[in-house]
Short mmCIF file of C-alpha atoms and ligand atoms in Angstrom, two decimals:
data_model
loop_
_atom_site.label_atom_id
_atom_site.label_comp_id
_atom_site.label_asym_id
_atom_site.label_seq_id
_atom_site.Cartn_x
_atom_site.Cartn_y
_atom_site.Cartn_z
CA UNK A 51 9.99 -23.87 0.44
CA UNK A 52 7.38 -26.07 0.98
CA UNK A 53 4.17 -26.23 -1.51
CA UNK A 54 1.12 -25.36 0.59
CA UNK A 55 -1.35 -28.29 0.66
CA UNK A 56 -4.45 -27.32 -0.89
CA UNK A 57 -7.28 -27.90 1.38
CA UNK A 58 -9.65 -30.64 0.03
CA UNK A 59 -12.67 -29.86 1.98
CA UNK A 60 -12.29 -26.34 1.04
CA UNK A 61 -14.41 -24.78 -2.32
CA UNK A 62 -11.85 -23.70 -4.44
CA UNK A 63 -10.57 -23.85 -8.27
CA UNK A 64 -8.96 -27.26 -7.27
CA UNK A 65 -12.41 -28.98 -5.89
CA UNK A 66 -14.72 -27.43 -8.32
CA UNK A 67 -14.43 -30.40 -10.47
CA UNK A 68 -15.44 -32.48 -7.44
CA UNK A 69 -19.00 -30.72 -6.74
CA UNK A 70 -22.26 -32.25 -7.72
CA UNK A 71 -23.72 -32.38 -11.05
CA UNK A 72 -26.54 -29.94 -9.92
CA UNK A 73 -24.47 -27.07 -8.91
CA UNK A 74 -23.93 -24.54 -12.00
CA UNK A 75 -19.99 -23.63 -12.31
CA UNK A 76 -18.22 -21.26 -14.39
CA UNK A 77 -18.72 -22.08 -18.06
CA UNK A 78 -15.06 -20.64 -18.81
CA UNK A 79 -11.46 -21.21 -18.05
CA UNK A 80 -10.87 -19.03 -14.90
CA UNK A 81 -7.49 -19.04 -15.70
CA UNK A 82 -7.68 -17.26 -19.27
CA UNK A 83 -9.58 -13.98 -17.64
CA UNK A 84 -7.88 -11.14 -16.98
CA UNK A 85 -8.78 -8.21 -14.20
CA UNK A 86 -10.71 -5.30 -15.80
CA UNK A 87 -12.75 -4.31 -12.99
CA UNK A 88 -11.81 -2.96 -9.35
CA UNK A 89 -15.03 -3.13 -7.24
CA UNK A 90 -15.21 -1.27 -3.89
CA UNK A 91 -17.44 -3.01 -1.58
CA UNK A 92 -17.78 -6.69 -2.08
CA UNK A 93 -20.33 -7.30 0.19
CA UNK A 94 -23.16 -9.82 0.00
CA UNK A 95 -25.05 -7.53 -2.61
CA UNK A 96 -22.17 -7.26 -5.12
CA UNK A 97 -21.42 -11.01 -5.22
CA UNK A 98 -25.17 -11.76 -5.77
CA UNK A 99 -25.85 -8.97 -8.39
CA UNK A 100 -22.56 -7.34 -10.31
CA UNK A 101 -20.46 -10.55 -10.10
CA UNK A 102 -23.26 -12.64 -11.20
CA UNK A 103 -23.69 -10.55 -14.19
CA UNK A 104 -19.81 -10.65 -14.77
CA UNK A 105 -19.74 -14.60 -14.36
CA UNK A 106 -21.94 -14.87 -17.23
CA UNK A 107 -20.01 -12.47 -19.50
CA UNK A 108 -16.53 -13.91 -19.06
CA UNK A 109 -18.00 -16.87 -21.14
CA UNK A 110 -18.08 -14.23 -23.99
CA UNK A 111 -15.30 -11.91 -23.21
CA UNK A 112 -12.64 -13.07 -20.87
CA UNK A 113 -11.45 -9.14 -19.86
CA UNK A 114 -13.41 -8.26 -17.38
CA UNK A 115 -12.81 -10.43 -14.29
CA UNK A 116 -12.79 -8.55 -10.86
CA UNK A 117 -10.73 -7.32 -8.29
CA UNK A 118 -12.89 -7.34 -5.39
CA UNK A 119 -11.64 -4.77 -2.62
CA UNK A 120 -12.92 -4.27 0.59
CA UNK A 121 -12.20 -0.89 2.34
CA UNK A 122 -12.33 -1.88 6.21
CA UNK A 123 -12.85 -5.24 7.13
CA UNK A 124 -10.54 -8.24 6.05
CA UNK A 125 -13.52 -10.93 6.46
CA UNK A 126 -14.65 -11.34 2.97
CA UNK A 127 -10.66 -11.55 1.69
CA UNK A 128 -10.02 -14.29 4.63
CA UNK A 129 -12.98 -16.17 3.42
CA UNK A 130 -12.56 -15.86 -0.11
CA UNK A 131 -8.92 -15.95 -0.60
CA UNK A 132 -8.29 -19.47 0.34
CA UNK A 133 -11.40 -20.28 -2.43
CA UNK A 134 -9.38 -18.81 -4.94
CA UNK A 135 -12.25 -15.81 -5.11
CA UNK A 136 -14.99 -18.79 -5.82
CA UNK A 137 -18.28 -18.53 -3.45
CA UNK A 138 -21.86 -19.99 -4.04
CA UNK A 139 -24.57 -18.49 -4.73
CA UNK A 140 -28.23 -19.42 -3.55
CA UNK A 141 -30.91 -18.83 -5.74
CA UNK A 142 -34.21 -18.33 -3.62
CA UNK A 143 -36.64 -19.44 -5.77
CA UNK A 144 -39.59 -22.06 -5.39
CA UNK A 145 -36.21 -24.51 -5.50
CA UNK A 146 -33.25 -23.17 -4.22
CA UNK A 147 -30.49 -23.44 -7.07
CA UNK A 148 -27.07 -23.71 -6.20
CA UNK A 149 -24.41 -21.80 -8.59
CA UNK A 150 -20.48 -21.35 -8.14
CA UNK A 151 -19.39 -17.84 -9.12
CA UNK A 152 -16.11 -17.24 -10.59
CA UNK A 153 -15.78 -13.67 -11.73
CA UNK A 154 -13.83 -12.33 -8.84
CA UNK A 155 -10.39 -13.33 -9.23
CA UNK A 156 -8.45 -11.39 -6.72
CA UNK A 157 -9.66 -9.82 -3.32
CA UNK A 158 -7.84 -7.37 -1.67
CA UNK A 159 -8.34 -5.57 2.13
CA UNK A 160 -7.42 -1.93 1.46
CA UNK A 161 -6.19 -1.01 4.61
CA UNK A 162 -4.01 -3.98 4.60
CA UNK A 163 -2.66 -4.21 0.98
CA UNK A 164 -2.47 -0.78 -0.43
CA UNK A 165 0.08 -0.96 -2.73
CA UNK A 166 -1.32 -4.05 -4.24
CA UNK A 167 -4.94 -1.99 -4.56
CA UNK A 168 -3.17 1.07 -5.99
CA UNK A 169 -1.40 -1.15 -8.43
CA UNK A 170 -4.94 -2.31 -9.69
CA UNK A 171 -6.31 0.96 -10.01
CA UNK A 172 -3.34 2.03 -11.73
CA UNK A 173 -3.11 -0.95 -14.05
CA UNK A 174 -3.94 0.26 -17.88
CA UNK A 175 -6.13 -3.00 -18.10
CA UNK A 176 -8.29 -2.02 -15.23
CA UNK A 177 -11.01 0.60 -17.59
CA UNK A 178 -13.80 0.44 -14.83
CA UNK A 179 -14.23 0.85 -11.05
CA UNK A 180 -17.33 0.05 -9.72
CA UNK A 181 -18.48 0.77 -6.45
CA UNK A 182 -21.36 -0.70 -3.95
CA UNK A 183 -20.59 0.69 -0.21
CA UNK A 184 -23.87 1.76 0.84
CA UNK A 185 -25.40 5.25 0.85
CA UNK A 186 -23.27 6.05 3.96
CA UNK A 187 -19.93 5.04 2.05
CA UNK A 188 -19.75 8.11 -0.16
CA UNK A 189 -19.46 10.85 2.71
CA UNK A 190 -21.80 12.80 0.55
CA UNK A 191 -23.08 16.29 1.66
CA UNK A 192 -26.08 17.90 -0.10
CA UNK A 193 -24.20 19.00 -3.12
CA UNK A 194 -20.56 17.47 -2.79
CA UNK A 195 -18.57 15.74 -0.78
CA UNK A 196 -18.90 16.49 3.12
CA UNK A 197 -15.57 18.10 3.98
CA UNK A 198 -16.18 17.78 7.66
CA UNK A 199 -16.41 13.82 7.23
CA UNK A 200 -13.59 12.49 9.33
CA UNK A 201 -12.50 10.08 6.73
CA UNK A 202 -12.48 12.89 4.10
CA UNK A 203 -10.40 15.34 6.61
CA UNK A 204 -8.03 12.29 6.78
CA UNK A 205 -7.91 11.66 3.19
CA UNK A 206 -7.37 15.42 2.47
CA UNK A 207 -4.57 15.32 5.16
CA UNK A 208 -2.79 12.02 3.41
CA UNK A 209 -4.17 11.67 -0.03
CA UNK A 210 -1.64 8.94 -1.02
CA UNK A 211 -2.76 6.72 1.78
CA UNK A 212 -6.64 7.13 1.46
CA UNK A 213 -9.32 5.36 3.46
CA UNK A 214 -12.29 6.48 1.65
CA UNK A 215 -13.72 5.35 -1.40
CA UNK A 216 -13.57 8.88 -2.60
CA UNK A 217 -10.11 9.45 -1.59
CA UNK A 218 -9.01 6.14 -3.17
CA UNK A 219 -10.86 6.84 -6.58
CA UNK A 220 -9.07 10.39 -7.05
CA UNK A 221 -5.29 8.76 -5.87
CA UNK A 222 -6.02 5.92 -8.45
CA UNK A 223 -6.86 8.73 -11.01
CA UNK A 224 -3.82 11.09 -10.38
CA UNK A 225 -1.60 7.97 -10.57
CA UNK A 226 -2.94 7.26 -14.02
CA UNK A 227 -2.63 10.78 -15.06
CA UNK A 228 0.81 10.92 -13.90
CA UNK A 229 1.56 8.11 -16.08
CA UNK A 230 -0.37 8.98 -18.97
CA UNK A 231 -2.68 6.14 -18.89
CA UNK A 232 -6.23 6.48 -19.59
CA UNK A 233 -8.50 6.79 -16.76
CA UNK A 234 -11.00 4.30 -15.55
CA UNK A 235 -15.02 5.10 -15.59
CA UNK A 236 -16.46 5.52 -12.35
CA UNK A 237 -19.60 3.29 -11.95
CA UNK A 238 -21.64 3.68 -8.65
CA UNK A 239 -24.08 0.89 -7.93
CA UNK A 240 -25.56 1.83 -5.02
CA UNK A 241 -29.47 2.72 -4.12
CA UNK A 242 -28.89 6.27 -4.40
CA UNK A 243 -31.01 8.54 -7.19
CA UNK A 244 -28.24 10.37 -9.46
CA UNK A 245 -25.80 7.95 -8.09
CA UNK A 246 -23.38 8.75 -10.72
CA UNK A 247 -23.88 12.39 -10.61
CA UNK A 248 -23.99 12.65 -6.97
CA UNK A 249 -20.43 10.70 -6.95
CA UNK A 250 -19.05 12.87 -10.14
CA UNK A 251 -19.80 16.15 -8.04
CA UNK A 252 -18.43 14.48 -4.61
CA UNK A 253 -15.15 13.44 -6.65
CA UNK A 254 -14.68 16.73 -8.16
CA UNK A 255 -15.00 18.67 -4.74
CA UNK A 256 -12.31 16.46 -3.15
CA UNK A 257 -10.13 16.31 -6.13
CA UNK A 258 -10.21 20.28 -6.29
CA UNK A 259 -9.17 20.76 -2.72
CA UNK A 260 -6.09 18.76 -3.51
CA UNK A 261 -4.76 19.58 -7.11
CA UNK A 262 -6.98 21.96 -9.44
CA UNK A 263 -5.35 20.39 -12.72
CA UNK A 264 -6.41 17.01 -11.68
CA UNK A 265 -9.92 18.33 -10.88
CA UNK A 266 -9.97 19.68 -14.30
CA UNK A 267 -8.27 16.14 -16.10
CA UNK A 268 -11.04 14.36 -13.99
CA UNK A 269 -14.02 17.03 -15.15
CA UNK A 270 -12.79 16.66 -18.79
CA UNK A 271 -11.65 12.76 -18.95
CA UNK A 272 -13.82 10.60 -16.39
CA UNK A 273 -17.28 9.21 -16.91
CA UNK A 274 -19.46 8.22 -13.93
CA UNK A 275 -22.39 7.10 -15.47
CA UNK A 276 -25.32 6.14 -13.34
CA UNK A 277 -27.35 2.92 -12.73
CA UNK A 278 -29.93 1.13 -11.02
CA UNK A 279 -29.56 -2.11 -9.50
CA UNK A 280 -32.36 -4.61 -8.16
CA UNK A 281 -32.04 -7.76 -6.54
CA UNK A 282 -33.37 -8.84 -2.99
CA UNK A 283 -30.30 -9.92 -1.18
CA UNK A 284 -30.61 -11.16 2.56
CA UNK A 285 -27.62 -11.27 4.64
CA UNK A 286 -26.03 -14.57 4.68
CA UNK A 287 -26.16 -16.44 7.83
CA UNK A 288 -25.01 -19.40 9.44
CA UNK A 289 -28.30 -21.58 7.95
CA UNK A 290 -27.17 -20.88 4.21
CA UNK A 291 -23.18 -21.88 4.83
CA UNK A 292 -24.30 -24.81 6.29
CA UNK A 293 -26.89 -25.96 4.07
CA UNK A 294 -24.73 -24.76 0.99
CA UNK A 295 -21.72 -26.96 2.26
CA UNK A 296 -23.56 -29.63 2.83
CA UNK A 297 -25.30 -29.93 -0.98
CA UNK A 298 -21.44 -28.71 -2.31
CA UNK A 299 -19.77 -31.49 0.03
CA UNK A 300 -16.77 -29.19 0.35
CA UNK A 301 -17.11 -26.19 2.77
CA UNK A 302 -18.01 -22.84 1.36
CA UNK A 303 -17.15 -20.22 4.11
CA UNK A 304 -18.98 -17.33 2.89
CA UNK A 305 -21.80 -18.08 0.22
CA UNK A 306 -24.82 -15.52 -0.43
CA UNK A 307 -28.46 -15.57 -1.49
CA UNK A 308 -30.67 -13.90 -3.52
CA UNK A 309 -34.37 -13.89 -5.02
CA UNK A 310 -34.15 -15.17 -8.76
CA UNK A 311 -35.10 -11.77 -9.67
CA UNK A 312 -32.27 -9.20 -10.89
CA UNK A 313 -32.05 -6.07 -12.90
CA UNK A 314 -29.50 -3.77 -13.80
CA UNK A 315 -29.66 -0.51 -16.00
CA UNK A 316 -26.74 1.37 -16.27
CA UNK A 317 -26.28 4.59 -18.27
CA UNK A 318 -24.36 4.13 -21.63
CA UNK A 319 -21.34 6.52 -20.69
CA UNK A 320 -18.25 4.81 -20.85
CA UNK A 321 -15.10 6.60 -22.18
CA UNK A 322 -12.68 4.13 -22.20
CA UNK A 323 -14.66 0.99 -23.78
CA UNK A 324 -16.86 -1.14 -21.42
CA UNK A 325 -17.84 -4.86 -21.06
CA UNK A 326 -20.32 -5.85 -23.36
CA UNK A 327 -22.91 -5.49 -20.46
CA UNK A 328 -25.86 -6.19 -22.76
CA UNK A 329 -25.03 -9.70 -23.43
CA UNK A 330 -25.42 -10.42 -19.76
CA UNK A 331 -29.19 -8.63 -19.64
CA UNK A 332 -27.91 -5.26 -18.56
CA UNK A 333 -30.05 -2.59 -20.08
CA UNK A 334 -27.92 0.03 -21.31
CA UNK A 335 -29.89 3.58 -21.69
CA UNK A 336 -29.29 6.88 -22.57
CA UNK A 337 -31.30 8.54 -19.52
CA UNK A 338 -31.86 6.09 -16.50
CA UNK A 339 -33.27 8.83 -14.19
CA UNK A 340 -36.99 7.73 -14.38
CA UNK A 341 -35.54 3.81 -13.35
CA UNK A 342 -33.75 4.92 -10.46
CA UNK A 343 -36.42 6.96 -9.28
CA UNK A 344 -39.05 4.24 -9.45
CA UNK A 345 -36.99 1.47 -7.81
CA UNK A 346 -35.89 3.72 -4.93
CA UNK A 347 -39.66 5.18 -4.44
CA UNK A 348 -41.85 2.04 -5.22
CA UNK A 349 -39.37 -0.79 -3.70
CA UNK A 350 -37.06 0.90 -1.23
CA UNK A 351 -39.53 3.08 0.14
CA UNK A 352 -41.94 0.45 0.95
CA UNK A 353 -39.13 -1.77 2.25
CA UNK A 354 -38.25 0.77 4.68
CA UNK A 355 -42.03 1.16 5.53
CA UNK A 356 -42.46 -2.62 6.46
CA UNK A 357 -38.93 -2.38 8.67
CA UNK A 358 -39.93 0.15 10.94
CA UNK A 359 -43.65 -0.39 11.23
CA UNK A 360 -43.16 -4.25 11.10
CA UNK A 361 -40.30 -4.19 13.59
CA UNK A 362 -42.67 -1.86 15.73
CA UNK A 363 -45.16 -4.64 15.49
CA UNK A 364 -42.89 -7.19 16.74
CA UNK A 365 -42.54 -8.94 13.24
CA UNK A 366 -39.16 -10.53 11.99
CA UNK A 367 -39.17 -10.42 8.22
CA UNK A 368 -40.69 -8.95 5.09
CA UNK A 369 -42.47 -12.00 4.05
CA UNK A 370 -44.15 -12.30 7.90
CA UNK A 371 -44.94 -8.45 7.14
CA UNK A 372 -46.51 -9.32 4.43
CA UNK A 373 -48.78 -11.77 6.03
CA UNK A 374 -49.83 -9.20 8.33
CA UNK A 375 -52.94 -7.90 6.27
CA UNK A 376 -53.07 -4.06 7.49
CA UNK A 377 -49.50 -3.87 6.92
CA UNK A 378 -49.27 -5.34 3.61
CA UNK A 379 -52.68 -3.04 2.98
CA UNK A 380 -51.00 0.03 3.97
CA UNK A 381 -47.78 -0.41 1.99
CA UNK A 382 -49.87 -1.32 -1.37
CA UNK A 383 -51.89 1.76 -0.98
CA UNK A 384 -48.67 3.88 0.18
CA UNK A 385 -47.29 2.41 -3.28
CA UNK A 386 -50.33 2.82 -5.68
CA UNK A 387 -51.69 5.68 -4.39
CA UNK A 388 -49.04 8.21 -2.82
CA UNK A 389 -46.25 7.31 -4.68
CA UNK A 390 -46.80 5.91 -8.11
CA UNK A 391 -48.70 9.44 -9.20
CA UNK A 392 -45.76 11.27 -8.46
CA UNK A 393 -43.39 9.33 -10.96
CA UNK A 394 -42.80 10.87 -14.25
CA UNK A 395 -44.38 8.97 -16.98
CA UNK A 396 -41.96 6.37 -18.53
CA UNK A 397 -42.05 4.96 -21.81
CA UNK A 398 -42.91 1.39 -21.60
CA UNK A 399 -43.19 1.00 -17.96
CA UNK A 400 -46.30 0.67 -15.96
CA UNK A 401 -45.91 1.40 -12.33
CA UNK A 402 -49.30 -0.55 -11.53
CA UNK A 403 -47.72 -3.73 -12.75
CA UNK A 404 -44.26 -2.61 -11.38
CA UNK A 405 -45.96 -2.23 -7.94
CA UNK A 406 -47.65 -5.94 -8.52
CA UNK A 407 -44.49 -7.69 -8.97
CA UNK A 408 -42.98 -5.95 -6.14
CA UNK A 409 -45.71 -7.22 -3.81
CA UNK A 410 -44.92 -10.53 -5.04
CA UNK A 411 -41.41 -10.33 -4.55
CA UNK A 412 -41.77 -9.48 -1.26
CA UNK A 413 -44.24 -12.09 -0.28
CA UNK A 414 -41.57 -14.86 -1.45
CA UNK A 415 -42.02 -17.13 1.35
CA UNK A 416 -38.35 -18.60 0.66
CA UNK A 417 -36.37 -15.71 1.43
CA UNK A 418 -36.16 -14.65 5.32
CA UNK A 419 -35.03 -10.86 4.81
CA UNK A 420 -34.73 -9.49 8.26
CA UNK A 421 -36.76 -6.40 8.73
CA UNK A 422 -33.51 -5.13 11.10
CA UNK A 423 -31.44 -5.15 8.18
CA UNK A 424 -33.51 -2.89 6.08
CA UNK A 425 -33.90 -0.62 9.27
CA UNK A 426 -30.36 -0.04 9.50
CA UNK A 427 -28.86 3.31 8.34
CA UNK A 428 -32.40 4.98 8.30
CA UNK A 429 -30.87 8.45 8.63
CA UNK A 430 -29.21 7.75 5.08
CA UNK A 431 -32.14 5.88 3.37
CA UNK A 432 -35.14 7.70 4.41
CA UNK A 433 -34.48 11.09 2.34
CA UNK A 434 -33.59 9.37 -1.08
CA UNK A 435 -36.45 6.76 -0.51
CA UNK A 436 -39.26 8.78 1.01
CA UNK A 437 -38.73 12.61 2.00
CA UNK A 438 -38.21 13.55 -1.64
CA UNK A 439 -41.45 12.14 -2.40
CA UNK A 440 -43.03 14.09 0.41
CA UNK A 441 -41.40 17.35 -0.80
CA UNK A 442 -42.80 16.92 -3.97
CA UNK A 443 -46.07 16.01 -3.07
CA UNK A 444 -46.43 18.99 -0.97
CA UNK A 445 -45.46 21.00 -4.08
CA UNK A 446 -48.25 19.48 -6.28
CA UNK A 447 -50.72 19.57 -3.72
CA UNK A 448 -51.01 16.14 -2.90
CA UNK A 449 -51.73 14.36 0.58
CA UNK A 450 -48.90 13.21 2.72
CA UNK A 451 -50.46 11.45 5.26
CA UNK A 452 -49.92 8.25 4.93
CA UNK A 453 -46.34 8.96 3.59
CA UNK A 454 -45.54 10.55 7.23
CA UNK A 455 -46.62 7.44 8.89
CA UNK A 456 -43.42 5.27 7.89
CA UNK A 457 -41.19 8.64 8.69
CA UNK A 458 -42.98 9.01 12.31
CA UNK A 459 -42.55 4.97 12.48
CA UNK A 460 -38.61 5.46 12.29
CA UNK A 461 -38.54 7.89 14.78
CA UNK A 462 -40.77 5.64 17.25
CA UNK A 463 -38.60 2.67 16.27
CA UNK A 464 -35.46 4.69 17.26
CA UNK A 465 -36.93 5.74 20.46
CA UNK A 466 -37.86 2.01 21.11
CA UNK A 467 -34.79 0.41 20.34
CA UNK A 468 -33.02 2.86 22.75
CA UNK A 469 -34.86 2.28 25.71
CA UNK A 470 -34.67 -1.54 24.81
CA UNK A 471 -30.90 -0.75 24.75
CA UNK A 472 -30.65 -2.24 21.06
CA UNK A 473 -27.72 -0.79 19.37
CA UNK A 474 -28.67 1.76 16.55
CA UNK A 475 -26.80 0.58 13.17
CA UNK A 476 -26.26 4.14 11.58
CA UNK A 477 -23.40 6.76 10.71
CA UNK A 478 -25.64 9.36 13.03
CA UNK A 479 -26.04 6.46 15.65
CA UNK A 480 -24.63 8.47 18.46
CA UNK A 481 -26.94 11.60 17.80
CA UNK A 482 -30.11 9.12 17.52
CA UNK A 483 -29.34 7.63 20.77
CA UNK A 484 -28.99 11.23 22.22
CA UNK A 485 -32.51 11.80 20.59
CA UNK A 486 -34.02 8.54 21.70
CA UNK A 487 -32.93 8.89 25.21
CA UNK A 488 -34.27 12.51 25.29
CA UNK A 489 -37.65 11.74 23.55
CA UNK A 490 -40.88 11.74 26.13
CA UNK A 491 -43.46 10.56 24.13
CA UNK A 492 -44.56 14.48 23.54
CA UNK A 493 -45.13 14.67 19.52
CA UNK A 494 -44.18 18.44 19.33
CA UNK A 495 -40.69 18.35 21.30
CA UNK A 496 -40.00 14.62 19.92
CA UNK A 497 -40.50 15.30 16.48
CA UNK A 498 -38.88 19.00 16.68
CA UNK A 499 -35.74 17.07 18.08
CA UNK A 500 -35.82 14.55 15.34
CA UNK A 501 -36.40 17.37 12.71
CA UNK A 502 -32.93 18.96 13.79
CA UNK A 503 -30.97 16.48 12.05
CA UNK A 504 -30.49 18.74 9.33
CA UNK A 505 -28.98 15.99 7.08
CA UNK A 506 -31.53 13.93 7.16
CA UNK A 507 -34.49 16.45 6.62
CA UNK A 508 -32.89 19.44 5.09
CA UNK A 509 -35.40 22.36 3.90
CA UNK A 510 -38.38 20.13 4.85
CA UNK A 511 -38.27 20.72 8.70
CA UNK A 512 -39.27 24.16 7.93
CA UNK A 513 -42.18 23.24 6.12
CA UNK A 514 -45.30 23.81 8.49
CA UNK A 515 -47.35 21.43 6.58
CA UNK A 516 -44.96 18.82 7.06
CA UNK A 517 -44.42 19.50 10.69
CA UNK A 518 -48.00 19.24 11.22
CA UNK A 519 -48.92 15.84 9.65
CA UNK A 520 -45.58 14.67 10.73
CA UNK A 521 -46.35 15.34 14.36
CA UNK A 522 -50.00 13.93 13.85
CA UNK A 523 -48.55 10.67 12.66
CA UNK A 524 -46.47 10.65 15.66
CA UNK A 525 -49.00 11.61 18.01
CA UNK A 526 -51.10 8.49 16.68
CA UNK A 527 -48.02 6.24 16.77
CA UNK A 528 -48.27 6.85 20.48
CA UNK A 529 -46.29 4.40 22.67
CA UNK A 530 -45.18 2.61 19.39
CA UNK A 531 -46.68 -0.66 20.95
CA UNK A 532 -47.84 -3.17 18.37
CA UNK A 533 -51.47 -2.36 19.17
CA UNK A 534 -50.89 1.43 18.74
CA UNK A 535 -49.33 0.70 15.40
CA UNK A 536 -52.07 -1.69 14.13
CA UNK A 537 -55.02 1.06 15.26
CA UNK A 538 -53.20 3.46 13.25
CA UNK A 539 -53.20 0.93 9.99
CA UNK A 540 -56.47 0.25 10.43
CA UNK A 541 -57.43 4.13 10.27
CA UNK A 542 -55.14 4.47 7.40
CA UNK A 543 -57.14 1.10 5.64
CA UNK A 544 -60.43 3.33 6.28
CA UNK A 545 -59.05 6.72 5.03
CA UNK A 546 -59.53 7.58 1.39
C1 CS2 B 866 -33.30 -2.92 1.17
C2 CS2 B 866 -32.49 -3.03 -0.37
O1 CS2 B 866 -31.77 -3.28 2.87
C3 CS2 B 866 -32.57 -2.26 2.27
O2 CS2 B 866 -32.69 -0.88 2.74
O3 CS2 B 866 -34.25 -2.04 1.05
O4 CS2 B 866 -31.37 -3.69 0.25
C4 CS2 B 866 -33.40 -3.53 -1.14
O5 CS2 B 866 -33.37 -5.19 -1.00
C5 CS2 B 866 -32.52 -3.82 -2.51
O6 CS2 B 866 -32.43 -2.36 -2.73
C6 CS2 B 866 -33.11 -4.38 -3.34
O7 CS2 B 866 -33.01 -4.24 -4.91
#
């Protein structure tokens, strides 16, 4: 068989040495590393965040290279396999810095390479399985797994050929138990409060449907630490691809980009060894509950507020929305006056300084972070980002007027996208399109129809105070055109 000819115009191990001096490259010999982590969901966020921490670590400890597994599409595998898993990270500070990341040693596409994925999951050298599959990837119900979700229904019927993340995790654990191999730790790195705890409940409930003995073993043996992840990572685009390839002098089919800032806080609960994460700047803590809550509520909630209200105002990016003084003023008040007061006090954590830093990050002019990207999956994001704060504010007798504006903004946004024939990207898209079509602009009817989305609003929809304030916000947003939104923001600025 002829040896394949390596493409010298493509980023790969073979072309690494040809890169210009200003581009950072792995500070270790990749061939000497071994795979210790399976990661589900190697999208831009994972590759710009966790994989970079592991890239720092591999110089110190070669046992923690990553096998990256896509659960659905083959895009990442097809882009990165010819590159030996290498790709470029562009750090968008005052000056753009490029760094080639080498921690991903293998890329698999689960539906096409089942056996290889299972072999990795069962491999005793793999001691950690991490996930960034977005909120919807977990198929969660309020207190476990959504047994009616089509992927879960499929996996319960064919547990050895799973399609869901929960199904893969459990099948991997089943193999390990059968072979007498110690289990891996399962580390969720998605923007969900108590991500580890929620994934644990989902996995246990799913496993129990299949095999009570396996469920008991998982319950007793497997750790599901919680984590908080943070780094603003706009989707990759052609401009980035062209810029990076031009600077490298070789083509990179799928570079990623992010702000220079990154944070990763992990609950120190691993049963089968762990990477020395602290050496790469990860904060390991006994209880991380305060961190994940603060980040979801003070960064992600205002992000979503900017996404819906900014889109209604026909703005395109976060930085652009932050240059609109009424909008910037609104989210700042939302953060300082409505969200921060509900957060539990944390030793060493100054909420107002945290808000200052986040506002500066949102203003970063080097980042083109599309509001449309953040607007995706609103039905999954609003409950974790905003609705919890609203429920707690109601309990504590704090006002919820401002907090309801972005929720009403989401409803107007859905209505407007549907009217314009723009696709809604959301696991509840079908229901949202039906709702959007049925909207007449009547606040009582429209809001009531949205509130019937039980997975989104849950018990809040039965709280008359919430319904009243939300309706008022929706009524004030009126036609949802930029003038109406600007008027609501101006009123809010005048309010106490
Ligand atoms: C954003 C997040 O897309 C979104 O919904 O709010 O991805 C955000 O940029 C990250 O959580 C920042 O860490």
